[in-house]
Coordinates of N, CA, C and O in Angstrom, one line a residue:
M286 N 89.0 142.7 70.1 CA 88.5 141.8 71.2 C 88.5 142.7 72.5 O 89.4 143.4 72.8
D287 N 87.4 142.6 73.2 CA 87.2 143.4 74.4 C 88.0 142.8 75.6 O 88.4 141.7 75.6
R288 N 88.2 143.7 76.6 CA 89.0 143.3 77.7 C 88.4 142.0 78.4 O 89.2 141.1 78.9
D289 N 87.1 142.0 78.6 CA 86.5 140.9 79.3 C 86.7 139.6 78.7 O 87.1 138.6 79.3
R290 N 86.6 139.5 77.3 CA 86.8 138.3 76.6 C 88.3 137.9 76.7 O 88.6 136.7 76.9
T291 N 89.2 138.8 76.6 CA 90.6 138.5 76.8 C 90.9 138.0 78.1 O 91.6 137.0 78.3
W292 N 90.4 138.6 79.2 CA 90.6 138.1 80.5 C 90.1 136.7 80.7 O 90.7 135.8 81.3
R293 N 88.8 136.4 80.2 CA 88.2 135.1 80.3 C 89.1 134.0 79.6 O 89.3 132.9 80.1
R294 N 89.6 134.4 78.5 CA 90.4 133.4 77.7 C 91.7 133.1 78.5 O 92.0 132.0 78.6
R295 N 92.3 134.1 79.0 CA 93.5 133.9 79.8 C 93.2 133.0 81.0 O 94.0 132.1 81.4
W296 N 92.1 133.3 81.7 CA 91.7 132.6 82.9 C 91.5 131.1 82.6 O 91.9 130.2 83.3
R297 N 90.8 130.8 81.5 CA 90.5 129.4 81.1 C 91.8 128.7 80.8 O 92.0 127.5 81.2
R298 N 92.7 129.4 80.2 CA 94.0 128.7 79.8 C 94.8 128.4 81.1 O 95.3 127.3 81.3
K299 N 94.8 129.3 82.1 CA 95.4 129.0 83.4 C 94.8 127.9 84.1 O 95.4 127.0 84.7
C300 N 93.4 127.9 84.1 CA 92.7 126.8 84.8 C 93.0 125.4 84.1 O 93.2 124.5 84.8
R301 N 93.0 125.4 82.8 CA 93.3 124.2 82.1 C 94.7 123.7 82.5 O 94.9 122.5 82.7
H302 N 95.6 124.6 82.5 CA 97.0 124.2 82.8 C 97.1 123.6 84.3 O 97.7 122.6 84.5
A303 N 96.4 124.3 85.2 CA 96.4 123.9 86.6 C 95.8 122.5 86.7 O 96.2 121.6 87.5
L304 N 94.7 122.2 86.0 CA 94.1 120.9 86.1 C 94.8 119.8 85.4 O 94.8 118.7 85.8
T305 N 95.6 120.1 84.3 CA 96.3 119.1 83.6 C 97.6 118.8 84.3 O 98.0 117.6 84.3
C306 N 98.3 119.7 84.9 CA 99.6 119.4 85.5 C 99.4 119.0 87.0 O 100.2 118.2 87.5
R307 N 98.3 119.4 87.6 CA 98.0 119.1 89.0 C 99.2 118.9 90.0 O 99.2 118.0 90.7
R308 N 100.1 119.9 89.9 CA 101.2 119.8 90.9 C 100.7 120.1 92.3 O 101.3 119.6 93.3
W309 N 99.5 120.7 92.4 CA 99.0 121.1 93.7 C 98.3 119.9 94.4 O 97.9 120.0 95.6
L310 N 98.0 118.8 93.7 CA 97.4 117.7 94.3 C 97.9 116.4 93.6 O 97.4 116.0 92.6
P311 N 98.9 115.8 94.3 CA 99.5 114.6 93.7 C 98.4 113.4 93.6 O 97.4 113.4 94.3
D312 N 98.7 112.5 92.7 CA 97.8 111.4 92.5 C 97.4 110.6 93.8 O 96.2 110.2 94.0
N313 N 98.4 110.4 94.7 CA 98.1 109.6 95.9 C 97.1 110.4 96.8 O 96.2 109.8 97.4
E314 N 97.2 111.7 96.8 CA 96.2 112.5 97.6 C 94.9 112.6 97.0 O 93.8 112.5 97.6
L315 N 94.9 112.7 95.6 CA 93.6 112.7 94.9 C 92.9 111.4 95.1 O 91.6 111.4 95.2
A316 N 93.6 110.3 95.2 CA 92.9 109.0 95.4 C 92.2 109.0 96.7 O 91.1 108.4 96.8
V317 N 92.8 109.5 97.8 CA 92.2 109.5 99.1 C 90.9 110.4 99.0 O 89.8 109.9 99.5
Y318 N 91.0 111.6 98.5 CA 89.8 112.4 98.4 C 88.7 111.8 97.5 O 87.5 111.8 97.9
S319 N 89.1 111.2 96.4 CA 88.1 110.5 95.5 C 87.4 109.4 96.2 O 86.2 109.2 96.1
A320 N 88.2 108.6 97.0 CA 87.6 107.4 97.7 C 86.6 107.9 98.7 O 85.5 107.4 98.8
E321 N 87.0 108.9 99.5 CA 86.1 109.4 100.5 C 84.8 110.1 99.9 O 83.7 109.9 100.4
Y322 N 85.0 110.8 98.9 CA 83.9 111.5 98.2 C 82.9 110.4 97.7 O 81.7 110.5 97.8
G323 N 83.5 109.4 97.1 CA 82.7 108.3 96.6 C 81.9 107.6 97.7 O 80.8 107.1 97.5
R324 N 82.5 107.5 98.8 CA 81.9 106.8 100.0 C 80.8 107.6 100.6 O 79.7 107.1 101.0
T325 N 81.1 108.9 100.9 CA 80.1 109.7 101.7 C 79.7 111.0 101.1 O 78.9 111.8 101.7
G326 N 80.2 111.4 99.9 CA 80.0 112.7 99.4 C 80.7 113.7 100.3 O 81.7 113.4 100.9
F327 N 80.2 114.9 100.3 CA 80.8 115.9 101.2 C 80.1 116.0 102.6 O 80.5 116.8 103.4
R328 N 79.2 115.1 102.8 CA 78.4 115.2 104.1 C 79.3 115.1 105.3 O 79.2 115.9 106.2
A329 N 80.3 114.1 105.3 CA 81.1 113.9 106.5 C 82.0 115.2 106.8 O 82.1 115.6 107.9
A330 N 82.6 115.7 105.7 CA 83.4 116.9 105.9 C 82.6 118.1 106.4 O 83.0 118.8 107.3
L331 N 81.4 118.3 105.8 CA 80.6 119.4 106.2 C 80.1 119.2 107.7 O 80.1 120.2 108.4
R332 N 79.7 118.0 108.0 CA 79.3 117.8 109.4 C 80.4 118.0 110.4 O 80.2 118.6 111.4
W333 N 81.6 117.7 110.0 CA 82.8 117.9 110.9 C 82.9 119.4 111.2 O 83.1 119.8 112.3
Y334 N 82.8 120.2 110.2 CA 83.0 121.7 110.4 C 81.8 122.2 111.1 O 82.0 123.1 112.0
R335 N 80.6 121.8 110.9 CA 79.4 122.2 111.6 C 79.6 122.0 113.1 O 79.1 122.8 113.9
M336 N 80.1 120.8 113.4 CA 80.3 120.5 114.9 C 81.2 121.5 115.6 O 81.1 121.7 116.8
L337 N 82.1 122.1 114.8 CA 83.1 123.0 115.4 C 82.5 124.4 115.6 O 83.1 125.2 116.3
G338 N 81.4 124.7 115.0 CA 80.7 126.0 115.2 C 80.8 126.9 114.0 O 81.7 126.8 113.2
C339 N 79.9 127.9 114.0 CA 79.9 128.9 113.0 C 79.6 130.2 113.6 O 78.8 130.3 114.6
H340 N 80.3 131.3 113.2 CA 80.1 132.6 113.8 C 79.7 133.6 112.7 O 80.3 133.6 111.6
L341 N 78.8 134.4 113.0 CA 78.5 135.6 112.1 C 79.0 136.8 112.8 O 78.9 137.0 114.0
I342 N 79.7 137.6 112.1 CA 80.4 138.8 112.6 C 79.6 140.0 112.2 O 79.4 140.3 111.0
D343 N 79.1 140.8 113.2 CA 78.3 142.0 112.9 C 79.1 143.0 112.1 O 80.3 143.2 112.3
G344 N 78.4 143.6 111.1 CA 79.0 144.6 110.3 C 79.9 144.2 109.2 O 80.6 145.0 108.6
A345 N 79.9 142.9 109.0 CA 80.8 142.3 107.9 C 80.0 141.8 106.8 O 78.9 141.2 107.0
G346 N 80.4 142.0 105.6 CA 79.8 141.5 104.4 C 80.5 140.3 103.8 O 81.0 139.4 104.6
H347 N 80.6 140.3 102.5 CA 81.2 139.1 101.8 C 82.7 139.0 102.1 O 83.2 137.9 102.2
W348 N 83.4 140.1 102.3 CA 84.8 140.1 102.5 C 85.2 140.3 104.0 O 85.9 141.1 104.4
V349 N 84.6 139.4 104.8 CA 84.7 139.5 106.2 C 86.1 139.5 106.7 O 86.5 140.3 107.6
Q350 N 87.0 138.8 106.1 CA 88.4 138.8 106.5 C 89.1 140.1 106.4 O 90.0 140.5 107.1
Q351 N 88.6 140.9 105.4 CA 89.2 142.3 105.2 C 88.4 143.3 106.1 O 89.0 144.2 106.6
E352 N 87.1 143.1 106.1 CA 86.3 144.1 106.8 C 86.4 144.1 108.3 O 86.2 145.1 109.0
R353 N 86.6 142.9 108.9 CA 86.7 142.7 110.3 C 87.9 141.8 110.6 O 87.7 140.7 111.3
A354 N 89.1 142.2 110.2 CA 90.3 141.3 110.4 C 90.6 140.9 111.8 O 90.9 139.8 112.1
D355 N 90.4 141.8 112.7 CA 90.7 141.5 114.1 C 89.7 140.4 114.7 O 90.2 139.5 115.4
A356 N 88.5 140.6 114.4 CA 87.5 139.6 114.8 C 87.7 138.2 114.2 O 87.6 137.2 114.9
V357 N 88.0 138.2 112.9 CA 88.3 136.9 112.2 C 89.6 136.3 112.8 O 89.6 135.1 113.1
S358 N 90.6 137.0 113.0 CA 91.8 136.5 113.6 C 91.5 135.9 115.0 O 92.0 134.8 115.3
A359 N 90.8 136.6 115.8 CA 90.4 136.1 117.1 C 89.7 134.8 117.1 O 89.9 133.8 117.8
L360 N 88.7 134.7 116.1 CA 87.9 133.5 116.0 C 88.8 132.3 115.4 O 88.6 131.2 115.9
L361 N 89.7 132.6 114.5 CA 90.6 131.6 114.0 C 91.5 131.1 115.1 O 91.7 129.8 115.2
L362 N 92.0 131.9 116.0 CA 92.9 131.5 117.1 C 92.1 130.6 118.0 O 92.7 129.7 118.7
E363 N 90.8 130.9 118.2 CA 90.0 130.0 119.0 C 89.6 128.7 118.4 O 89.6 127.7 119.0
F364 N 89.4 128.8 117.0 CA 89.0 127.6 116.3 C 90.1 126.6 116.0 O 89.8 125.4 116.1
L365 N 91.2 127.1 115.7 CA 92.3 126.1 115.2 C 92.7 125.1 116.2 O 92.8 123.9 115.9
P366 N 92.9 125.4 117.5 CA 93.2 124.4 118.5 C 92.1 123.3 118.6 O 92.4 122.1 118.7
R367 N 90.8 123.7 118.5 CA 89.7 122.8 118.6 C 89.7 121.9 117.4 O 89.5 120.7 117.5
A368 N 89.9 122.5 116.2 CA 89.9 121.7 115.0 C 91.1 120.7 115.0 O 90.9 119.6 114.6
L369 N 92.2 121.1 115.4 CA 93.4 120.2 115.5 C 93.1 119.0 116.4 O 93.3 117.9 116.1
S370 N 92.5 119.4 117.6 CA 92.2 118.3 118.5 C 91.2 117.4 118.0 O 91.3 116.1 118.1
A371 N 90.1 117.9 117.3 CA 89.1 117.0 116.7 C 89.7 116.2 115.6 O 89.4 115.0 115.5
A372 N 90.6 116.7 114.8 CA 91.2 116.0 113.7 C 92.0 114.9 114.3 O 92.1 113.7 113.7
Q373 N 92.8 115.1 115.3 CA 93.6 114.1 115.9 C 92.8 113.0 116.5 O 93.1 111.8 116.5
R374 N 91.6 113.3 117.1 CA 90.7 112.3 117.7 C 90.1 111.4 116.6 O 89.9 110.2 116.9
T375 N 89.8 112.0 115.5 CA 89.1 111.2 114.4 C 90.0 110.6 113.3 O 89.5 109.9 112.5
A376 N 91.2 111.0 113.4 CA 92.1 110.5 112.3 C 92.4 109.0 112.5 O 92.5 108.5 113.6
P377 N 92.3 108.2 111.4 CA 92.6 106.8 111.4 C 94.1 106.6 111.8 O 94.9 107.5 111.5
D378 N 94.4 105.5 112.4 CA 95.8 105.2 112.8 C 96.6 105.1 111.5 O 96.2 104.4 110.6
A379 N 97.7 105.7 111.5 CA 98.6 105.7 110.4 C 99.6 104.6 110.5 O 99.9 104.1 111.5

């Protein structure tokens, strides 16, 4: 058996295990995501991120966080307070 097939087989097994045990997403949280997706699809979530802005970083390719770490960090430090503020304004009362 070649390396590539062995790797794919191991990866599928790990994915199956992650999906069946779902420790990373409890049933109550999955229910919220499922209900929202059923209601609006991903449009609302994508629109929310688009409102916060998008930046292209010169000289960066696919691995922008490694290629331009300082620029990404600066943009994240600028983005996170705005995202938190927007999330607090739009969150339903708990």
